Amino acid sequence: MGKLKENNSGKVFLVGAGPGDVGLVTLRAHELIRDCDALVFDHLANAELRKRAKPECEQIDVGKAPGRHTMIQEEIGKILVEKARQGKKVVRLKGGDPFVFGRCAEEMIVLDEANISYEIVPGVTAALACAAYAGITLSHREYGSSISFLTGHEDVEKESLRVNFKKFAEVGGTLCIYMGMGTINEITQKLMDGGLPKDKPAAIVSHGTLPAQRKVISTVGNLVHDAERADLEAPAIIFIGNSIGLSTKGNWFERKQLFGKRIVITRPLEQASRLKAMLEEKGADVLELPLIRILPSEDRNLVAETFAGIATYEWVVFTSANGAREFFNVFFKAFGDIRSFGPMRIACVGEATAEVVRKFNLEVELIPNRSTGEDLAQALVATNSLDSANVLVVTGNRNREILVGLLESIGHAIVDSLPIYQTDFANVTEAPDLAQYCQYGADAIVFTSSSTALSFVEQEEDLKLANGATKPMLCSFGPETSKTLRENDLEVSLEIENPSVDSMVEALVQKIGNH
Ligand code: SAH
């Protein structure tokens, strides 16, 4: 490859990515991530943030997992310089706040030397976030009128990096110790040697603000023992001070109904965003494994023909929310006015589909009790209105034969079917959260349609779980989907009666929620 042309238009943004929960990044950070050409990140930045970057944004992992330095600081500096010299807008994401034990200074020096301009965006630092999400107050009018941020990371070669914990025993107030888990024994011992009473309140919060958050509330004397018993691991903040003693009940975050539950959604995010948002609001860790892709129908002539005769139908039957959504997309492109739709009656396979139709202030006259093609057909036949009636069935490219067959054979209707969209299996190896799923598993997988179930079966090889990963229970949006799963020897643990996002969330809370 030839040498890239250098220019000065590039710029580096050293951006605080917050402690974990993506809701805690600043608006400025969010904007920069969305617009940048190169995103340089390490393991402390939430993977979810990276999904917000443009598809063409170059993403570079310089992650340094504890004990496994994948890239030394010097190399990171070089990358920042190189990318900026290519004229790129570079975002260097740093966990928490860039200036709090973030080695930001090293990167600033490198950039200064290379004459590259930069900006710094502060972030919510781990100590403050962990305290808030664990309900641990750091200051109090009567206890704790100073707050200190310390690092417990002891570098044997660099005396200057050592904190004199004995002295901090005298300083008092609230101590927030970063990177202290590896030397917790020594830290607590030195604090007690320095005169800190062993019953001084202390706490540890690990994986703060994330669904994996864990905490112990203890005392300096018992902290090591309690942390071991609770099996707490880094990243974690150790808190010490009197105000911590006030905090034992404040676990608002961990009390969320789906806190700590890993739930997989299988629809493409465009359609699953409400489900994701509702699950996250209840504290769940949502993994995205899109198993299907929705594509518009290729038969534009058929669509045009159907629309030309739209006024002749007595019933329009929608068999899926995707179908209804795509139908109205195309409809409004063709007509631009709802009055062209005509006075026909409308049937929908289930509540979620009906919700889409009602958005256009159209009344849905019929929804069967169970959301299957057979039930929909029977409910329509029972209206005694089908004989010789023109019926339009709006479908995808799967699962329409039974419905159309029954409407024609029992109802004697004249049926046109309009495949308005196609469902294709999405390649799961491209799913953003596949690696996480395979490594840790999940508590539940939500199948929204038979096609997501079929795609799951077909791609089983790529979805294999590692040893020790949690085996998920399978949840289905309706009988058709359950049938597909069972036909493939998969056990369905949860099926909802009325397929809607709200009932699925409610059912998950009932089944696996923290009560
Ligand atoms: N710049 C970061 C700190 C980097 S040092 C900030 O401002 O937060 C890395 C240390 O931060 C970890 O060893 C741990 O002590 C702490 N840390 C980072 N994220 C954390 C989290 N989600 N929960 C608990 N501690 C965290």
Coordinates of C-alpha atoms and ligand atoms in Angstrom, one line a residue:
M1 CA 0.0 0.0 0.0
G2 CA 1.3 3.4 -0.9
K3 CA 1.9 6.1 1.8
L4 CA -1.3 7.9 2.6
K5 CA -1.4 11.6 1.9
E6 CA -1.0 13.5 5.1
N7 CA -3.3 16.5 5.9
N8 CA -4.2 18.7 8.8
S9 CA -8.0 18.4 8.7
G10 CA -8.1 15.5 11.0
K11 CA -8.9 15.9 14.7
V12 CA -9.0 13.7 17.7
F13 CA -11.7 13.7 20.4
L14 CA -10.7 12.2 23.7
V15 CA -14.2 11.2 24.9
G16 CA -15.5 10.0 28.2
A17 CA -17.7 7.0 27.5
G18 CA -19.2 6.8 31.0
P19 CA -19.2 3.8 33.3
G20 CA -21.2 1.3 31.3
D21 CA -24.9 2.2 31.1
V22 CA -25.2 3.9 27.7
G23 CA -27.7 6.3 29.1
L24 CA -24.9 7.9 31.0
V25 CA -22.8 9.2 28.1
T26 CA -23.1 12.9 27.4
L27 CA -25.0 14.3 24.4
R28 CA -21.7 15.6 23.1
A29 CA -20.2 12.1 23.2
H30 CA -23.2 10.7 21.5
E31 CA -23.0 13.2 18.7
L32 CA -19.3 12.6 18.2
I33 CA -19.6 8.9 18.1
R34 CA -22.4 9.2 15.5
D35 CA -20.3 11.4 13.2
C36 CA -16.8 10.2 13.5
D37 CA -14.7 8.4 10.8
A38 CA -12.6 6.3 13.2
L39 CA -13.6 5.0 16.7
V40 CA -10.8 3.9 19.0
F41 CA -12.1 2.0 22.0
D42 CA -11.1 -0.3 24.8
H43 CA -13.0 -2.9 26.9
L44 CA -14.4 -0.4 29.4
A45 CA -16.5 1.3 26.8
N46 CA -20.0 -0.2 26.3
A47 CA -20.2 -2.2 23.1
E48 CA -23.6 -0.7 22.5
L49 CA -22.0 2.7 21.9
R50 CA -20.1 1.3 18.9
K51 CA -23.3 0.4 17.2
R52 CA -24.2 4.1 17.0
A53 CA -21.3 4.8 14.7
K54 CA -21.8 5.2 10.9
P55 CA -21.5 1.9 9.1
E56 CA -18.4 3.2 7.3
C57 CA -16.7 4.3 10.5
E58 CA -13.5 2.4 11.1
Q59 CA -13.6 0.7 14.5
I60 CA -10.3 -0.1 16.3
D61 CA -10.1 -2.1 19.4
V62 CA -7.2 -1.2 21.6
G63 CA -8.7 -2.9 24.6
K64 CA -6.5 -3.7 27.5
A65 CA -8.2 -6.5 29.6
P66 CA -6.7 -6.8 33.1
G67 CA -3.4 -8.7 32.8
R68 CA -3.6 -8.9 29.0
H69 CA -2.2 -5.8 27.5
T70 CA -3.3 -6.1 23.9
M71 CA -1.9 -2.8 22.9
I72 CA 0.6 -0.6 24.7
Q73 CA 0.0 3.1 25.2
E74 CA 2.6 4.0 22.6
E75 CA 0.8 2.1 19.9
I76 CA -2.5 3.7 20.8
G77 CA -0.9 7.1 20.4
K78 CA 0.5 6.1 17.0
I79 CA -2.9 5.0 15.8
L80 CA -4.5 8.3 16.9
V81 CA -1.9 10.3 15.1
E82 CA -2.0 8.1 12.0
K83 CA -5.8 8.3 11.7
A84 CA -5.9 12.1 12.3
R85 CA -3.2 12.6 9.6
Q86 CA -5.5 10.8 7.2
G87 CA -7.9 13.6 7.7
K88 CA -10.2 11.6 9.9
K89 CA -12.4 12.7 12.7
V90 CA -11.2 10.3 15.4
V91 CA -13.0 9.5 18.6
R92 CA -11.0 7.9 21.3
L93 CA -13.5 6.5 23.7
K94 CA -12.3 6.2 27.3
G95 CA -14.2 4.5 30.1
G96 CA -15.7 6.9 32.6
D97 CA -14.0 10.2 32.5
P98 CA -10.8 10.6 30.4
F99 CA -8.9 12.4 33.2
V100 CA -9.7 10.0 36.0
F101 CA -7.0 7.4 35.9
G102 CA -7.5 7.2 32.1
R103 CA -4.0 7.8 30.9
C104 CA -5.3 10.7 28.9
A105 CA -2.3 12.9 29.5
E106 CA 0.0 10.5 27.6
E107 CA -2.3 10.7 24.6
M108 CA -2.5 14.5 24.8
I109 CA 1.3 14.8 24.8
V110 CA 1.6 12.5 21.7
L111 CA -1.0 14.6 19.9
D112 CA 0.7 17.9 20.9
E113 CA 4.0 16.6 19.6
A114 CA 2.4 15.6 16.3
N115 CA 0.7 19.0 16.1
I116 CA -2.7 17.4 15.9
S117 CA -5.7 19.3 17.4
Y118 CA -7.9 17.6 19.9
E119 CA -10.8 18.2 22.2
I120 CA -11.7 16.5 25.5
V121 CA -15.2 15.5 26.5
P122 CA -15.7 14.7 30.1
G123 CA -17.7 11.6 31.2
V124 CA -19.4 10.2 34.3
T125 CA -16.6 8.6 36.2
A126 CA -17.0 5.1 37.7
A127 CA -17.0 6.1 41.3
L128 CA -19.8 8.5 41.0
A129 CA -21.9 6.2 38.8
C130 CA -21.3 3.1 41.0
A131 CA -22.3 5.0 44.0
A132 CA -25.5 6.3 42.4
Y133 CA -26.5 2.9 41.0
A134 CA -25.8 1.1 44.2
G135 CA -27.5 3.7 46.4
I136 CA -24.3 4.6 48.2
T137 CA -24.1 8.2 49.2
L138 CA -20.6 9.7 49.1
S139 CA -21.2 12.7 51.2
H140 CA -23.5 13.6 54.1
R141 CA -23.8 16.7 56.2
E142 CA -22.8 14.8 59.3
Y143 CA -20.6 12.1 57.9
G144 CA -18.1 12.5 55.2
S145 CA -17.2 16.1 54.1
S146 CA -14.5 15.1 51.7
I147 CA -14.4 12.7 48.8
S148 CA -11.1 11.3 47.5
F149 CA -10.4 9.3 44.3
L150 CA -7.5 6.9 44.7
T151 CA -5.9 4.3 42.6
G152 CA -5.1 0.9 44.1
H153 CA -3.1 -0.1 41.2
E154 CA 0.4 -0.7 42.5
D155 CA 3.1 -0.6 39.9
V156 CA 6.2 -2.0 41.6
E157 CA 8.5 -0.2 39.3
K158 CA 7.0 3.2 39.7
E159 CA 7.1 4.4 43.3
S160 CA 5.2 7.5 42.2
L161 CA 2.1 5.5 41.4
R162 CA 1.8 4.2 44.9
V163 CA -0.8 5.8 47.1
N164 CA 0.1 6.1 50.8
F165 CA -2.9 4.4 52.2
K166 CA -1.7 4.8 55.8
K167 CA -1.9 8.6 55.3
F168 CA -5.4 8.4 53.8
A169 CA -6.5 6.7 57.0
E170 CA -6.0 10.1 58.6
V171 CA -7.6 12.1 55.8
G172 CA -10.9 10.3 56.5
G173 CA -14.0 11.4 54.6
T174 CA -15.1 9.0 51.8
L175 CA -12.4 7.1 49.9
C176 CA -13.2 5.8 46.4
I177 CA -10.6 3.4 45.3
Y178 CA -10.2 2.5 41.6
M179 CA -8.4 -0.6 40.4
G180 CA -8.1 -1.9 43.9
M181 CA -9.3 -5.5 43.7
G182 CA -5.9 -7.0 43.0
T183 CA -4.5 -5.5 46.1
I184 CA -7.5 -5.2 48.4
N185 CA -5.9 -7.1 51.1
E186 CA -2.9 -4.8 51.3
I187 CA -5.1 -1.7 51.0
T188 CA -7.4 -2.5 53.8
Q189 CA -4.5 -3.6 56.0
K190 CA -2.6 -0.4 55.4
L191 CA -5.7 1.7 56.2
M192 CA -6.2 -0.1 59.5
D193 CA -2.5 0.2 60.2
G194 CA -2.9 3.9 59.7
G195 CA -5.6 4.0 62.4
L196 CA -8.8 3.5 60.5
P197 CA -11.1 1.5 62.8
K198 CA -11.9 -1.9 61.4
D199 CA -15.7 -1.3 61.8
K200 CA -15.5 1.7 59.4
P201 CA -18.2 1.1 56.8
A202 CA -16.9 -0.1 53.4
A203 CA -18.5 -1.3 50.2
I204 CA -17.5 -2.7 46.8
V205 CA -19.5 -2.2 43.6
S206 CA -18.4 -4.3 40.6
H207 CA -19.6 -3.9 37.0
G208 CA -21.5 -0.8 38.2
T209 CA -24.5 0.5 36.2
L210 CA -24.5 -2.7 34.1
P211 CA -26.9 -5.6 34.3
A212 CA -24.0 -7.6 35.9
Q213 CA -23.7 -5.0 38.7
R214 CA -23.0 -6.6 42.1
K215 CA -22.2 -5.1 45.4
V216 CA -21.3 -5.9 49.0
I217 CA -21.7 -3.5 51.9
S218 CA -19.3 -4.4 54.8
T219 CA -16.7 -2.9 57.0
V220 CA -13.0 -2.4 56.4
G221 CA -12.1 -5.3 58.6
N222 CA -14.5 -7.7 56.9
L223 CA -14.2 -6.4 53.3
V224 CA -11.7 -8.9 52.0
H225 CA -13.7 -11.9 53.4
D226 CA -17.0 -10.5 52.2
A227 CA -15.7 -9.7 48.7
E228 CA -14.3 -13.3 48.3
R229 CA -17.5 -14.8 49.5
A230 CA -19.6 -12.8 47.1
D231 CA -17.0 -13.6 44.4
L232 CA -16.8 -10.0 43.3
E233 CA -14.4 -9.2 40.4
A234 CA -12.9 -6.2 38.6
P235 CA -13.8 -3.8 37.4
A236 CA -14.9 -2.6 40.8
I237 CA -14.8 0.5 43.0
I238 CA -14.0 0.1 46.7
F239 CA -15.7 2.7 48.9
I240 CA -14.7 3.4 52.5
G241 CA -16.2 6.0 54.8
N242 CA -19.0 6.7 57.3
S243 CA -21.5 7.8 54.8
I244 CA -21.5 4.4 53.2
G245 CA -23.1 3.0 56.4
L246 CA -26.3 4.9 55.5
S247 CA -26.8 3.1 52.2
T248 CA -27.8 -0.5 52.7
K249 CA -31.4 -0.1 51.5
G250 CA -30.8 2.0 48.5
N251 CA -30.6 -0.6 45.8
W252 CA -33.1 0.9 43.3
F253 CA -31.2 -0.3 40.3
E254 CA -30.8 -3.9 41.4
R255 CA -34.4 -4.1 42.3
K256 CA -35.6 -3.6 38.8
Q257 CA -37.9 -6.4 37.7
L258 CA -35.6 -7.8 35.0
F259 CA -32.3 -6.6 36.5
G260 CA -29.4 -8.9 35.5
K261 CA -31.5 -11.0 33.0
R262 CA -30.0 -11.5 29.6
I263 CA -32.7 -11.6 27.0
V264 CA -32.1 -12.2 23.3
I265 CA -34.2 -10.5 20.6
T266 CA -34.3 -12.0 17.2
R267 CA -36.1 -9.5 15.0
P268 CA -34.1 -6.7 13.2
L269 CA -33.8 -3.8 15.5
E270 CA -36.0 -1.5 13.3
Q271 CA -38.9 -3.7 14.4
A272 CA -37.7 -4.6 17.8
S273 CA -36.7 -1.2 19.2
R274 CA -39.8 -0.9 21.5
L275 CA -39.3 -4.4 22.9
K276 CA -35.6 -3.6 23.5
A277 CA -36.4 -0.3 25.2
M278 CA -39.1 -1.8 27.4
L279 CA -36.8 -4.7 28.5
E280 CA -33.9 -2.3 29.2
E281 CA -36.1 0.0 31.2
K282 CA -36.8 -3.0 33.5
G283 CA -33.1 -3.6 33.9
A284 CA -32.6 -6.4 31.4
D285 CA -29.4 -6.9 29.4
V286 CA -30.7 -7.1 25.8
L287 CA -28.7 -9.0 23.2
E288 CA -29.4 -8.4 19.5
L289 CA -29.3 -11.5 17.3
P290 CA -31.3 -10.5 14.2
L291 CA -32.3 -13.8 12.6
I292 CA -34.4 -12.4 9.8
R293 CA -34.3 -9.5 7.4
I294 CA -37.4 -7.8 6.0
L295 CA -37.2 -6.8 2.3
P296 CA -39.8 -5.1 0.2
S297 CA -41.6 -7.3 -2.3
E298 CA -39.9 -7.5 -5.6
D299 CA -43.1 -7.9 -7.6
R300 CA -43.9 -4.2 -8.0
N301 CA -46.3 -4.9 -10.9
L302 CA -48.5 -7.0 -8.6
V303 CA -48.5 -4.3 -6.0
A304 CA -49.5 -1.7 -8.6
E305 CA -52.3 -4.0 -10.0
T306 CA -53.7 -4.6 -6.6
F307 CA -53.7 -0.9 -5.7
A308 CA -55.5 -0.2 -9.0
G309 CA -58.3 -2.4 -7.9
I310 CA -58.2 -1.6 -4.2
A311 CA -61.7 -0.3 -4.0
T312 CA -63.2 -3.6 -5.1
Y313 CA -62.3 -5.6 -1.9
E314 CA -64.8 -6.3 0.8
W315 CA -62.2 -7.4 3.3
V316 CA -58.5 -6.7 3.7
V317 CA -56.7 -9.2 5.9
F318 CA -53.3 -8.4 7.4
T319 CA -51.3 -11.5 8.6
S320 CA -48.4 -9.7 10.2
A321 CA -47.3 -6.4 11.6
N322 CA -44.5 -6.3 9.0
G323 CA -47.0 -6.8 6.3
A324 CA -49.2 -4.1 7.5
R325 CA -46.3 -1.7 7.9
E326 CA -44.9 -2.3 4.5
F327 CA -48.4 -2.2 2.9
F328 CA -49.1 1.3 4.2
N329 CA -45.6 2.4 3.3
V330 CA -46.2 1.5 -0.3
F331 CA -49.8 2.6 -0.2
F332 CA -49.0 6.2 0.8
K333 CA -46.3 6.3 -1.9
A334 CA -48.9 5.4 -4.5
F335 CA -51.8 7.5 -3.2
G336 CA -50.7 10.0 -0.5
D337 CA -54.3 10.1 0.9
I338 CA -56.0 7.6 3.1
R339 CA -59.4 8.2 1.4
S340 CA -58.2 6.1 -1.5
F341 CA -58.2 3.1 0.8
G342 CA -61.9 2.5 0.4
P343 CA -64.6 1.4 2.8
M344 CA -63.6 -2.3 3.1
R345 CA -63.6 -4.2 6.4
I346 CA -60.3 -5.0 8.0
A347 CA -59.1 -8.2 9.8
C348 CA -55.8 -8.7 11.5
V349 CA -54.1 -11.9 12.8
G350 CA -53.3 -10.4 16.2
E351 CA -53.1 -7.3 18.4
A352 CA -49.6 -6.2 17.2
T353 CA -50.7 -6.2 13.6
A354 CA -53.9 -4.3 14.6
E355 CA -51.8 -1.7 16.4
V356 CA -50.1 -0.8 13.1
V357 CA -53.4 -0.5 11.2
R358 CA -55.0 1.6 14.0
K359 CA -52.2 4.1 13.7
F360 CA -53.9 5.3 10.5
N361 CA -57.2 5.7 12.4
L362 CA -58.6 2.6 10.6
E363 CA -60.9 0.4 12.6
V364 CA -60.0 -3.2 12.9
E365 CA -63.1 -5.3 12.9
L366 CA -61.8 -8.7 13.5
I367 CA -59.0 -10.3 15.4
P368 CA -59.1 -14.1 16.2
N369 CA -58.7 -15.4 19.7
R370 CA -55.5 -17.2 18.8
S371 CA -53.1 -15.8 16.3
T372 CA -52.9 -18.5 13.7
G373 CA -53.8 -18.6 10.1
E374 CA -56.4 -21.2 10.8
D375 CA -58.1 -19.2 13.6
L376 CA -58.1 -16.1 11.4
A377 CA -59.7 -18.0 8.6
Q378 CA -62.3 -19.6 10.8
A379 CA -63.2 -16.2 12.4
L380 CA -63.6 -14.7 9.0
V381 CA -65.8 -17.6 7.8
A382 CA -67.9 -17.2 10.9
T383 CA -68.9 -13.6 9.8
N384 CA -70.9 -15.2 6.9
S385 CA -69.7 -12.4 4.6
L386 CA -67.2 -14.3 2.5
D387 CA -69.4 -16.0 -0.1
S388 CA -68.2 -14.6 -3.5
A389 CA -66.6 -11.6 -1.7
N390 CA -63.3 -10.2 -2.9
V391 CA -60.8 -10.6 -0.2
L392 CA -57.2 -9.2 -0.2
V393 CA -54.7 -11.1 2.0
V394 CA -51.6 -9.0 2.7
T395 CA -48.7 -11.3 3.5
G396 CA -45.1 -12.0 3.5
N397 CA -43.6 -14.8 1.4
R398 CA -44.2 -17.5 4.0
N399 CA -47.2 -19.1 5.7
R400 CA -50.0 -17.8 3.6
E401 CA -51.2 -21.0 1.9
I402 CA -53.3 -22.3 4.8
L403 CA -55.2 -19.1 5.3
V404 CA -55.9 -18.5 1.6
G405 CA -56.9 -22.1 1.1
L406 CA -59.4 -22.1 3.9
L407 CA -60.9 -18.7 2.9
E408 CA -61.5 -20.2 -0.6
S409 CA -62.6 -23.7 0.2
I410 CA -64.8 -23.1 3.2
G411 CA -65.7 -19.4 2.9
H412 CA -66.0 -19.5 -0.9
A413 CA -64.3 -16.1 -1.1
I414 CA -62.4 -14.8 -4.1
V415 CA -59.0 -14.3 -2.7
D416 CA -56.1 -12.2 -4.0
S417 CA -52.9 -12.5 -2.0
L418 CA -50.4 -9.7 -2.0
P419 CA -46.9 -10.7 -0.8
I420 CA -45.9 -7.2 0.2
Y421 CA -42.6 -8.1 1.8
Q422 CA -40.2 -11.0 1.9
T423 CA -38.6 -12.5 4.9
D424 CA -35.0 -13.7 4.5
F425 CA -32.8 -15.4 7.0
A426 CA -30.2 -12.9 8.3
N427 CA -26.7 -14.3 8.6
V428 CA -26.3 -14.6 12.4
T429 CA -22.5 -14.4 12.2
E430 CA -23.1 -10.7 11.4
A431 CA -25.1 -10.2 14.6
P432 CA -23.6 -7.5 16.9
D433 CA -23.9 -9.6 20.0
L434 CA -23.2 -13.1 18.8
A435 CA -19.9 -13.5 20.5
Q436 CA -21.4 -12.4 23.9
Y437 CA -24.3 -14.8 23.4
C438 CA -22.0 -17.8 22.6
Q439 CA -19.8 -17.0 25.6
Y440 CA -22.3 -16.3 28.3
G441 CA -25.6 -17.6 27.0
A442 CA -28.9 -15.9 28.0
D443 CA -31.9 -16.3 30.3
A444 CA -34.4 -16.1 27.4
I445 CA -34.7 -15.9 23.6
V446 CA -37.7 -14.2 22.2
F447 CA -39.0 -15.6 18.8
T448 CA -41.3 -13.2 17.2
S449 CA -42.3 -15.4 14.2
S450 CA -41.9 -18.8 12.7
S451 CA -39.2 -17.4 10.4
T452 CA -37.0 -16.3 13.3
A453 CA -37.5 -19.8 14.7
L454 CA -36.6 -21.5 11.4
S455 CA -33.6 -19.3 11.0
F456 CA -32.4 -20.2 14.5
V457 CA -32.6 -23.9 13.7
E458 CA -30.9 -23.5 10.4
Q459 CA -28.0 -21.6 12.0
E460 CA -27.6 -23.8 15.1
E461 CA -23.9 -24.4 14.4
D462 CA -23.0 -20.7 14.6
L463 CA -25.2 -20.3 17.8
K464 CA -23.4 -23.0 19.9
L465 CA -22.9 -22.0 23.5
A466 CA -19.6 -22.3 25.3
N467 CA -19.3 -24.6 28.2
G468 CA -20.9 -23.1 31.3
A469 CA -22.9 -20.6 29.4
T470 CA -26.5 -20.1 30.5
K471 CA -28.9 -22.1 28.4
P472 CA -31.8 -19.8 27.5
M473 CA -35.5 -20.7 27.7
L474 CA -37.3 -20.2 24.4
C475 CA -40.2 -17.7 24.3
S476 CA -42.7 -17.5 21.5
F477 CA -45.0 -14.8 20.3
G478 CA -47.8 -17.2 19.3
P479 CA -48.9 -20.7 18.5
E480 CA -47.5 -20.8 14.9
T481 CA -44.0 -19.9 16.2
S482 CA -44.3 -22.4 19.0
K483 CA -45.3 -25.1 16.5
T484 CA -42.2 -24.4 14.4
L485 CA -40.0 -24.6 17.4
R486 CA -41.5 -27.9 18.6
E487 CA -41.4 -29.4 15.2
N488 CA -37.6 -28.9 15.5
D489 CA -37.4 -30.6 18.8
L490 CA -37.1 -27.4 20.8
E491 CA -38.9 -26.9 24.0
V492 CA -41.1 -23.8 24.3
S493 CA -41.1 -22.4 27.9
L494 CA -43.3 -19.4 27.3
E495 CA -46.0 -18.5 24.8
I496 CA -48.1 -15.4 25.1
E497 CA -51.8 -15.4 24.3
N498 CA -52.0 -12.0 22.7
P499 CA -49.0 -11.3 20.6
S500 CA -48.0 -7.8 21.7
V501 CA -44.8 -6.3 23.0
D502 CA -46.4 -5.4 26.2
S503 CA -47.7 -8.9 26.9
M504 CA -44.3 -10.4 26.1
V505 CA -42.6 -8.1 28.6
E506 CA -45.2 -8.8 31.2
A507 CA -44.9 -12.5 30.7
L508 CA -41.1 -12.4 31.0
V509 CA -41.4 -10.4 34.2
Q510 CA -43.8 -13.1 35.5
K511 CA -41.6 -16.0 34.4
I512 CA -38.0 -14.9 35.1
G513 CA -38.4 -11.5 36.9
N514 CA -37.0 -10.7 40.3
H515 CA -39.9 -10.6 42.7
Ligands
SAH1 N1 -11.4 6.7 33.5 C1 -12.2 5.7 34.2 C2 -11.3 4.9 35.2 C3 -10.4 4.0 34.5 S1 -9.4 3.0 35.5 C4 -13.3 6.4 35.0 O1 -13.4 7.6 35.1 O2 -14.2 5.7 35.5 C5 -10.3 1.5 35.5 C6 -11.0 1.3 36.8 O3 -12.2 2.0 36.8 C7 -11.4 -0.1 37.1 O4 -10.3 -0.9 37.6 C8 -12.5 0.1 38.1 O5 -11.9 0.4 39.4 C9 -13.1 1.4 37.6 N2 -14.3 1.1 36.8 C10 -14.5 1.4 35.5 N3 -15.8 1.0 35.2 C11 -16.3 0.4 36.2 C12 -17.6 -0.1 36.5 N4 -18.6 -0.2 35.5 N5 -17.9 -0.6 37.7 C13 -17.0 -0.5 38.7 N6 -15.7 0.0 38.5 C14 -15.4 0.5 37.3

